[in-house]
Amino acid sequence: MTSSLVDVLVIGGGQAGLAAGYYLRRAKADFVILDAQDTPGGAWQHAWPSLRLFSPAQYSSLPGRMMPPPPGGGYPSAAHTVAYLSEYERRYQLPIIRPARVRAVRRGIDRLTVETDVGTWQARTVISATGTWWRPYVPYYPGVRDFRGQQLHTADYRGPQFFHGRRVVIVGGANSAAQILAEVSTVAETTWVTLRPPRLLPDDIDGRALFELATRRYQAAQAGQNAPRVADLGDIVAVPPVRDARDRGVLKAEPMFARITPHGVAWRDGTELACDVIVWCTGFRPALGHLAPLRLRGSDGLIPTEGTRALGEPRLHLLGYGDWTGPASATLIGASRTARDMVAEITAQR
Ligand code: FAD
């Protein structure tokens, strides 16, 4: 195995890693991007085919190059996003090595040591941009091991065809649950369960309006003021299939069940519901396992940061995992602003 020196090493070649790459290239930095996937596109390669972004193409763009509108109009698909990201990294000739999985990041004397399955790098600065798709989260409910039906997570969902004629319980109160419910309810008997009553955003609020709100909040915070949170408006974007499901009357949610039985689910008051499949649309957690040797996680499982910089290891930046690493930084458009500020901070120290 070889050991190479580099100034900045980016872990992850999804949209966040590419946004970082764009600004690093512009700053003429010495950098490399390592990506565990065989091909470009990050998590979008694994999304279900009918998934549509919740913003138009021009509001789903990385710095420098607009996402072209999808053929036929409407909101872009996951495949369209993969094509855009593939073209993006070619256009800017980003130095990406794939497949290259980072196993561990460790402290060295004046650099961080990055161990991968294709060699070891010594980097002055490491940017971790590994996303969340790789760590699906399923909450624990008593009885789960005895369930005789099938269970799957958002990350396993490939489309409604598998559910024909089955009784399906869909768990989760956010966008993935609503979009999957909208499709599955056209071919199966569905029950939607959520921790809190789900809140649909008004029809005219999509990702574009959410981003503008996030921007106002960011600017207000810079000025030491308060502004409404995105979550104050609602949780679920009313994309066309979700509106259709609402109009069909299937978007009615039951409270969360208390346990799982061999043949279904049961509520605290003793009510039982038989089902064949449980779909857990219960979200994802940041994929941070490669950073474990640095021992940076707080009690909430996240790494405390100031902006993108890890408080416990100033040579490490985290990009794209959620609002805790920059407002809207886990979205296509939001990754840009955070990446720009992060690269400015990194290069200012050179
Ligand atoms: P990823 O796309 O996951 O990229 C991370 C890359 O890092 C991957 O290629 C991965 O293989 C690699 N990696 C991971 N671990 C390692 C390792 N140890 N070593 C090397 N490489 C590693 N955002 C929007 O803007 N608009 C939307 O409409 C939208 N819809 C969404 C719908 C769903 C169902 C989900 C789950 C998310 C959605 N998002 C949306 C949010 C976000 O844009 C995506 O989650 C996006 O994929 C995040 O990009 P990323 O670069 O942070 O992570």
Short mmCIF file of C-alpha atoms and ligand atoms in Angstrom, two decimals:
data_model
loop_
_atom_site.label_atom_id
_atom_site.label_comp_id
_atom_site.label_asym_id
_atom_site.label_seq_id
_atom_site.Cartn_x
_atom_site.Cartn_y
_atom_site.Cartn_z
CA MET A 1 0.00 0.00 0.00
CA THR A 2 1.19 3.48 -0.88
CA SER A 3 1.19 6.56 1.37
CA SER A 4 0.59 9.93 -0.32
CA LEU A 5 0.75 13.53 0.85
CA VAL A 6 -2.02 15.95 0.00
CA ASP A 7 -3.08 19.32 1.35
CA VAL A 8 -6.86 18.76 1.47
CA LEU A 9 -8.56 15.37 1.30
CA VAL A 10 -12.32 15.17 0.70
CA ILE A 11 -14.10 11.98 1.76
CA GLY A 12 -17.18 11.41 -0.42
CA GLY A 13 -17.86 12.26 -4.06
CA GLY A 14 -21.60 13.02 -3.79
CA GLN A 15 -22.99 16.51 -4.30
CA ALA A 16 -21.39 17.88 -1.10
CA GLY A 17 -17.93 16.54 -2.03
CA LEU A 18 -18.29 17.97 -5.55
CA ALA A 19 -19.32 21.41 -4.24
CA ALA A 20 -16.21 21.37 -2.03
CA GLY A 21 -14.15 20.26 -5.05
CA TYR A 22 -15.44 23.17 -7.14
CA TYR A 23 -14.25 25.76 -4.62
CA LEU A 24 -10.99 23.94 -3.90
CA ARG A 25 -10.27 23.86 -7.65
CA ARG A 26 -11.04 27.58 -7.88
CA ALA A 27 -8.68 28.26 -4.95
CA LYS A 28 -5.97 26.22 -6.77
CA ALA A 29 -5.70 23.94 -3.76
CA ASP A 30 -3.80 20.65 -3.77
CA PHE A 31 -6.66 18.19 -3.11
CA VAL A 32 -8.12 14.79 -3.84
CA ILE A 33 -11.65 13.39 -3.46
CA LEU A 34 -12.07 9.74 -2.42
CA ASP A 35 -15.45 8.14 -3.10
CA ALA A 36 -16.64 4.67 -2.13
CA GLN A 37 -19.03 4.32 -5.09
CA ASP A 38 -18.05 2.69 -8.40
CA THR A 39 -19.69 5.46 -10.41
CA PRO A 40 -20.62 9.17 -9.97
CA GLY A 41 -23.82 10.44 -8.35
CA GLY A 42 -23.50 9.61 -4.64
CA ALA A 43 -26.72 8.46 -2.98
CA TRP A 44 -28.89 9.51 -5.93
CA GLN A 45 -27.76 6.34 -7.74
CA HIS A 46 -29.63 4.28 -5.17
CA ALA A 47 -32.88 6.24 -4.92
CA TRP A 48 -36.09 4.72 -6.27
CA PRO A 49 -36.75 5.48 -9.96
CA SER A 50 -39.93 7.53 -9.44
CA LEU A 51 -38.36 9.84 -6.82
CA ARG A 52 -38.66 13.47 -7.86
CA LEU A 53 -36.69 16.32 -6.31
CA PHE A 54 -38.85 18.79 -4.43
CA SER A 55 -37.37 21.81 -6.30
CA PRO A 56 -37.08 22.75 -9.97
CA ALA A 57 -33.72 22.17 -11.70
CA GLN A 58 -32.42 25.74 -11.34
CA TYR A 59 -32.99 25.44 -7.57
CA SER A 60 -31.16 22.11 -7.44
CA SER A 61 -27.82 23.26 -8.79
CA LEU A 62 -24.25 23.18 -7.58
CA PRO A 63 -21.94 26.20 -8.02
CA GLY A 64 -20.89 27.19 -11.52
CA ARG A 65 -23.15 25.01 -13.61
CA MET A 66 -26.97 24.99 -13.58
CA MET A 67 -28.76 21.67 -13.64
CA PRO A 68 -30.47 21.54 -17.05
CA PRO A 69 -34.27 21.22 -16.93
CA PRO A 70 -35.38 17.59 -17.22
CA PRO A 71 -36.69 16.51 -20.63
CA GLY A 72 -40.47 16.83 -20.56
CA GLY A 73 -40.40 19.40 -17.73
CA GLY A 74 -41.45 18.92 -14.11
CA TYR A 75 -39.17 18.32 -11.17
CA PRO A 76 -35.91 16.41 -11.84
CA SER A 77 -35.69 12.66 -11.20
CA ALA A 78 -32.89 10.89 -9.33
CA ALA A 79 -31.50 9.63 -12.68
CA HIS A 80 -31.45 13.18 -14.04
CA THR A 81 -29.56 14.27 -10.91
CA VAL A 82 -27.01 11.46 -11.38
CA ALA A 83 -26.48 12.55 -15.01
CA TYR A 84 -26.00 16.16 -13.86
CA LEU A 85 -23.48 15.23 -11.14
CA SER A 86 -21.57 12.97 -13.56
CA GLU A 87 -21.30 15.77 -16.11
CA TYR A 88 -20.39 18.24 -13.34
CA GLU A 89 -17.37 16.33 -12.11
CA ARG A 90 -16.15 15.81 -15.70
CA ARG A 91 -16.62 19.48 -16.57
CA TYR A 92 -14.53 20.68 -13.63
CA GLN A 93 -12.08 17.77 -13.95
CA LEU A 94 -12.33 17.06 -10.25
CA PRO A 95 -9.58 14.72 -9.02
CA ILE A 96 -11.79 11.86 -7.81
CA ILE A 97 -10.53 8.40 -6.99
CA ARG A 98 -13.22 5.69 -6.93
CA PRO A 99 -13.97 3.23 -5.69
CA ALA A 100 -11.96 4.18 -2.60
CA ARG A 101 -13.49 3.62 0.82
CA VAL A 102 -12.05 5.45 3.80
CA ARG A 103 -11.81 3.08 6.76
CA ALA A 104 -10.35 5.39 9.39
CA VAL A 105 -9.09 8.92 9.98
CA ARG A 106 -6.44 9.21 12.71
CA ARG A 107 -4.41 12.03 14.23
CA GLY A 108 -0.83 12.25 13.02
CA ILE A 109 1.82 14.69 14.19
CA ASP A 110 1.18 17.55 11.80
CA ARG A 111 -1.37 15.87 9.51
CA LEU A 112 -4.38 13.61 9.63
CA THR A 113 -3.80 10.06 8.42
CA VAL A 114 -6.54 8.71 6.16
CA GLU A 115 -6.60 4.92 5.81
CA THR A 116 -8.47 3.53 2.83
CA ASP A 117 -8.79 0.24 1.00
CA VAL A 118 -6.57 1.63 -1.78
CA GLY A 119 -3.80 3.21 0.27
CA THR A 120 -3.01 5.76 2.97
CA TRP A 121 -2.99 9.54 2.66
CA GLN A 122 -1.50 12.18 4.94
CA ALA A 123 -3.62 15.36 4.72
CA ARG A 124 -3.31 18.76 6.33
CA THR A 125 -7.10 19.16 6.22
CA VAL A 126 -9.83 16.53 5.84
CA ILE A 127 -13.36 17.32 4.67
CA SER A 128 -15.85 14.57 5.50
CA ALA A 129 -18.83 14.62 3.08
CA THR A 130 -20.10 11.06 3.33
CA GLY A 131 -23.85 11.76 3.54
CA THR A 132 -26.47 9.76 5.39
CA TRP A 133 -27.94 7.26 2.92
CA TRP A 134 -25.51 4.59 4.11
CA ARG A 135 -26.93 4.57 7.65
CA PRO A 136 -30.68 3.94 7.49
CA TYR A 137 -32.34 4.42 10.88
CA VAL A 138 -35.06 2.09 12.18
CA PRO A 139 -36.42 2.73 15.69
CA TYR A 140 -36.85 -0.24 18.00
CA TYR A 141 -40.34 -1.51 18.86
CA PRO A 142 -41.04 -4.53 21.05
CA GLY A 143 -41.91 -7.64 19.07
CA VAL A 144 -39.99 -6.61 15.99
CA ARG A 145 -38.05 -9.87 15.82
CA ASP A 146 -41.22 -11.97 15.86
CA PHE A 147 -42.87 -10.26 12.90
CA ARG A 148 -43.48 -12.86 10.18
CA GLY A 149 -44.06 -10.37 7.35
CA GLN A 150 -41.46 -8.27 5.55
CA GLN A 151 -39.82 -5.08 6.71
CA LEU A 152 -37.99 -2.60 4.59
CA HIS A 153 -36.55 0.87 4.89
CA THR A 154 -36.81 3.86 2.53
CA ALA A 155 -33.31 2.94 1.36
CA ASP A 156 -34.61 -0.46 0.10
CA TYR A 157 -37.69 0.91 -1.69
CA ARG A 158 -37.62 0.41 -5.47
CA GLY A 159 -41.22 1.25 -6.46
CA PRO A 160 -44.83 0.21 -5.79
CA GLN A 161 -44.87 -2.96 -7.93
CA PHE A 162 -43.65 -5.18 -5.05
CA PHE A 163 -46.68 -4.25 -2.90
CA HIS A 164 -49.55 -5.28 -5.20
CA GLY A 165 -52.55 -6.46 -3.18
CA ARG A 166 -50.66 -6.51 0.13
CA ARG A 167 -51.49 -4.86 3.45
CA VAL A 168 -48.79 -2.29 4.08
CA VAL A 169 -48.02 -0.16 7.16
CA ILE A 170 -45.91 2.89 6.33
CA VAL A 171 -44.11 4.51 9.27
CA GLY A 172 -42.83 8.10 9.28
CA GLY A 173 -44.08 11.67 9.10
CA ALA A 174 -41.86 13.29 6.50
CA ASN A 175 -41.34 13.50 2.74
CA SER A 176 -40.16 9.95 2.02
CA ALA A 177 -43.12 8.43 3.87
CA ALA A 178 -45.62 10.68 2.11
CA GLN A 179 -44.14 10.02 -1.34
CA ILE A 180 -43.92 6.26 -0.83
CA LEU A 181 -47.44 6.17 0.64
CA ALA A 182 -48.73 8.12 -2.35
CA GLU A 183 -47.41 5.45 -4.74
CA VAL A 184 -48.05 2.31 -2.71
CA SER A 185 -51.64 3.33 -1.97
CA THR A 186 -52.42 3.02 -5.69
CA VAL A 187 -51.79 -0.76 -5.60
CA ALA A 188 -52.13 -1.85 -1.96
CA GLU A 189 -54.11 -1.35 1.22
CA THR A 190 -52.08 1.17 3.23
CA THR A 191 -52.06 2.44 6.81
CA TRP A 192 -49.88 5.44 7.62
CA VAL A 193 -48.56 5.81 11.17
CA THR A 194 -46.66 8.83 12.48
CA LEU A 195 -45.29 10.00 15.83
CA ARG A 196 -46.95 13.40 15.44
CA PRO A 197 -49.80 14.44 13.15
CA PRO A 198 -48.10 15.06 9.76
CA ARG A 199 -48.19 18.61 8.42
CA LEU A 200 -48.45 19.17 4.68
CA LEU A 201 -46.91 22.39 3.40
CA PRO A 202 -49.19 24.66 1.37
CA ASP A 203 -49.28 23.67 -2.34
CA ASP A 204 -47.25 26.71 -3.42
CA ILE A 205 -44.32 25.94 -1.06
CA ASP A 206 -41.66 23.71 -2.60
CA GLY A 207 -37.91 23.32 -2.06
CA ARG A 208 -37.33 26.71 -3.66
CA ALA A 209 -39.43 28.53 -1.03
CA LEU A 210 -37.84 26.42 1.71
CA PHE A 211 -34.38 27.43 0.52
CA GLU A 212 -35.37 31.10 0.47
CA LEU A 213 -36.65 30.74 4.01
CA ALA A 214 -33.41 29.01 5.06
CA THR A 215 -31.49 31.90 3.46
CA ARG A 216 -33.52 34.51 5.36
CA ARG A 217 -32.90 32.59 8.55
CA TYR A 218 -29.16 32.42 7.80
CA GLN A 219 -29.03 36.18 7.14
CA ALA A 220 -31.07 36.94 10.25
CA ALA A 221 -28.72 34.79 12.34
CA GLN A 222 -25.71 36.69 10.92
CA ALA A 223 -27.41 39.91 12.05
CA GLY A 224 -28.18 38.44 15.47
CA GLN A 225 -31.94 38.31 14.76
CA ASN A 226 -34.59 35.60 14.65
CA ALA A 227 -36.53 34.44 11.59
CA PRO A 228 -39.15 31.70 11.14
CA ARG A 229 -37.83 28.14 10.87
CA VAL A 230 -38.66 25.96 7.86
CA ALA A 231 -40.22 23.51 10.30
CA ASP A 232 -42.65 26.22 11.43
CA LEU A 233 -44.36 25.97 8.03
CA GLY A 234 -44.85 22.19 7.88
CA ASP A 235 -42.94 19.00 7.10
CA ILE A 236 -44.10 17.58 3.80
CA VAL A 237 -43.77 19.16 0.36
CA ALA A 238 -47.00 18.67 -1.59
CA VAL A 239 -45.36 17.35 -4.78
CA PRO A 240 -47.95 16.22 -7.41
CA PRO A 241 -48.21 12.52 -6.33
CA VAL A 242 -48.66 13.62 -2.68
CA ARG A 243 -51.40 16.09 -3.71
CA ASP A 244 -53.08 13.32 -5.65
CA ALA A 245 -52.94 11.02 -2.59
CA ARG A 246 -54.37 13.81 -0.45
CA ASP A 247 -57.21 14.27 -2.93
CA ARG A 248 -57.86 10.49 -2.88
CA GLY A 249 -58.16 10.74 0.92
CA VAL A 250 -55.30 8.32 1.73
CA LEU A 251 -53.07 10.81 3.55
CA LYS A 252 -54.74 10.18 6.90
CA ALA A 253 -52.28 9.20 9.60
CA GLU A 254 -52.81 7.03 12.69
CA PRO A 255 -50.78 7.56 15.85
CA MET A 256 -47.65 5.44 16.27
CA PHE A 257 -48.24 1.83 17.30
CA ALA A 258 -46.77 0.56 20.58
CA ARG A 259 -45.54 -2.87 19.53
CA ILE A 260 -45.21 -5.31 16.68
CA THR A 261 -47.00 -8.68 16.71
CA PRO A 262 -46.14 -11.74 14.60
CA HIS A 263 -48.83 -10.70 12.12
CA GLY A 264 -49.03 -6.93 12.36
CA VAL A 265 -48.90 -4.02 14.75
CA ALA A 266 -50.74 -3.15 17.97
CA TRP A 267 -51.58 0.08 19.78
CA ARG A 268 -51.49 0.73 23.50
CA ASP A 269 -55.29 0.45 23.81
CA GLY A 270 -55.10 -3.13 22.50
CA THR A 271 -56.21 -2.43 18.92
CA GLU A 272 -54.38 -4.69 16.46
CA LEU A 273 -53.90 -4.37 12.72
CA ALA A 274 -52.78 -7.26 10.53
CA CYS A 275 -50.26 -6.41 7.80
CA ASP A 276 -47.88 -8.12 5.38
CA VAL A 277 -45.22 -5.41 5.13
CA ILE A 278 -43.89 -2.62 7.34
CA VAL A 279 -42.05 0.15 5.50
CA TRP A 280 -39.82 2.21 7.82
CA CYS A 281 -39.52 5.73 6.39
CA THR A 282 -37.77 6.78 9.56
CA GLY A 283 -34.79 8.58 8.19
CA PHE A 284 -31.03 8.27 8.15
CA ARG A 285 -28.11 9.10 10.41
CA PRO A 286 -24.80 10.70 9.37
CA ALA A 287 -22.27 8.14 8.09
CA LEU A 288 -19.40 8.99 10.43
CA GLY A 289 -17.94 5.57 11.27
CA HIS A 290 -14.61 6.38 9.58
CA LEU A 291 -14.12 9.23 12.09
CA ALA A 292 -14.52 6.98 15.15
CA PRO A 293 -10.75 6.90 15.97
CA LEU A 294 -10.88 10.69 16.51
CA ARG A 295 -13.46 10.25 19.31
CA LEU A 296 -15.33 13.43 18.51
CA ARG A 297 -18.97 12.47 18.90
CA GLY A 298 -21.17 14.19 21.46
CA SER A 299 -23.91 12.49 23.45
CA ASP A 300 -26.38 13.08 20.58
CA GLY A 301 -24.16 11.05 18.23
CA LEU A 302 -23.18 14.15 16.23
CA ILE A 303 -19.80 15.84 16.15
CA PRO A 304 -19.88 19.34 17.69
CA THR A 305 -18.86 21.94 15.10
CA GLU A 306 -18.39 25.64 14.67
CA GLY A 307 -19.62 26.17 11.13
CA THR A 308 -18.18 23.11 9.39
CA ARG A 309 -15.05 22.80 11.55
CA ALA A 310 -15.01 20.08 14.20
CA LEU A 311 -14.51 21.65 17.61
CA GLY A 312 -12.40 18.76 18.84
CA GLU A 313 -10.19 18.50 15.72
CA PRO A 314 -9.65 21.78 13.85
CA ARG A 315 -8.14 19.98 10.83
CA LEU A 316 -11.47 18.27 10.17
CA HIS A 317 -14.52 19.80 8.45
CA LEU A 318 -17.95 18.19 8.05
CA LEU A 319 -20.07 19.10 5.06
CA GLY A 320 -23.59 18.26 3.98
CA TYR A 321 -25.04 16.12 6.77
CA GLY A 322 -27.76 18.50 7.91
CA ASP A 323 -28.35 21.95 9.32
CA TRP A 324 -25.82 21.27 12.11
CA THR A 325 -23.04 21.56 9.48
CA GLY A 326 -24.57 24.60 7.70
CA PRO A 327 -28.13 25.75 6.93
CA ALA A 328 -29.69 23.51 4.22
CA SER A 329 -26.21 22.02 3.56
CA ALA A 330 -27.72 18.57 2.92
CA THR A 331 -29.53 19.87 -0.16
CA LEU A 332 -28.13 20.39 -3.65
CA ILE A 333 -28.46 24.14 -3.58
CA GLY A 334 -27.58 24.57 0.09
CA ALA A 335 -24.33 22.57 -0.17
CA SER A 336 -22.80 25.35 -2.30
CA ARG A 337 -22.97 28.18 0.19
CA THR A 338 -21.58 26.08 3.01
CA ALA A 339 -18.80 24.67 0.77
CA ARG A 340 -17.82 28.19 -0.33
CA ASP A 341 -17.52 29.47 3.26
CA MET A 342 -15.69 26.30 4.33
CA VAL A 343 -13.08 26.47 1.55
CA ALA A 344 -12.56 30.21 2.23
CA GLU A 345 -11.84 29.33 5.87
CA ILE A 346 -9.46 26.49 4.93
CA THR A 347 -7.50 28.47 2.34
CA ALA A 348 -7.27 31.58 4.55
CA GLN A 349 -5.07 29.58 6.90
CA ARG A 350 -2.53 28.64 4.24
P1 FAD B 1 -24.23 11.37 -0.66
O1 FAD B 1 -24.99 11.63 -1.91
O2 FAD B 1 -24.63 10.22 0.19
O3 FAD B 1 -22.70 11.23 -1.09
C1 FAD B 1 -21.73 10.78 -0.17
C2 FAD B 1 -20.71 9.97 -0.93
O4 FAD B 1 -19.72 9.57 0.00
C3 FAD B 1 -21.28 8.70 -1.54
O5 FAD B 1 -20.82 8.55 -2.86
C4 FAD B 1 -20.74 7.59 -0.62
O6 FAD B 1 -20.53 6.36 -1.25
C5 FAD B 1 -19.43 8.20 -0.19
N1 FAD B 1 -18.94 7.64 1.07
C6 FAD B 1 -19.64 7.35 2.19
N2 FAD B 1 -18.81 6.84 3.13
C7 FAD B 1 -17.56 6.82 2.58
C8 FAD B 1 -16.28 6.42 3.03
N3 FAD B 1 -16.08 5.93 4.27
N4 FAD B 1 -15.22 6.54 2.20
C9 FAD B 1 -15.38 7.04 0.95
N5 FAD B 1 -16.58 7.44 0.47
C10 FAD B 1 -17.65 7.34 1.27
N6 FAD B 1 -32.02 17.27 -1.56
C11 FAD B 1 -32.39 18.24 -2.44
O7 FAD B 1 -31.67 19.19 -2.62
N7 FAD B 1 -33.56 18.13 -3.12
C12 FAD B 1 -34.38 17.05 -2.98
O8 FAD B 1 -35.44 16.99 -3.59
C13 FAD B 1 -34.00 15.99 -2.08
N8 FAD B 1 -34.74 14.87 -1.95
C14 FAD B 1 -34.30 13.86 -1.13
C15 FAD B 1 -35.05 12.68 -1.06
C16 FAD B 1 -34.62 11.61 -0.26
C17 FAD B 1 -35.43 10.35 -0.16
C18 FAD B 1 -33.42 11.74 0.48
C19 FAD B 1 -32.94 10.62 1.36
C20 FAD B 1 -32.68 12.92 0.40
C21 FAD B 1 -33.10 13.99 -0.40
N9 FAD B 1 -32.37 15.17 -0.51
C22 FAD B 1 -32.78 16.17 -1.37
C23 FAD B 1 -31.21 15.41 0.37
C24 FAD B 1 -29.81 15.31 -0.27
O9 FAD B 1 -29.74 16.12 -1.41
C25 FAD B 1 -29.34 13.91 -0.60
O10 FAD B 1 -29.44 13.10 0.56
C26 FAD B 1 -27.89 13.89 -1.12
O11 FAD B 1 -27.62 12.62 -1.64
C27 FAD B 1 -26.84 14.22 -0.07
O12 FAD B 1 -25.60 14.41 -0.75
P2 FAD B 1 -24.20 14.20 -0.02
O13 FAD B 1 -23.15 14.52 -1.01
O14 FAD B 1 -24.22 14.91 1.28
O15 FAD B 1 -24.21 12.64 0.33
#
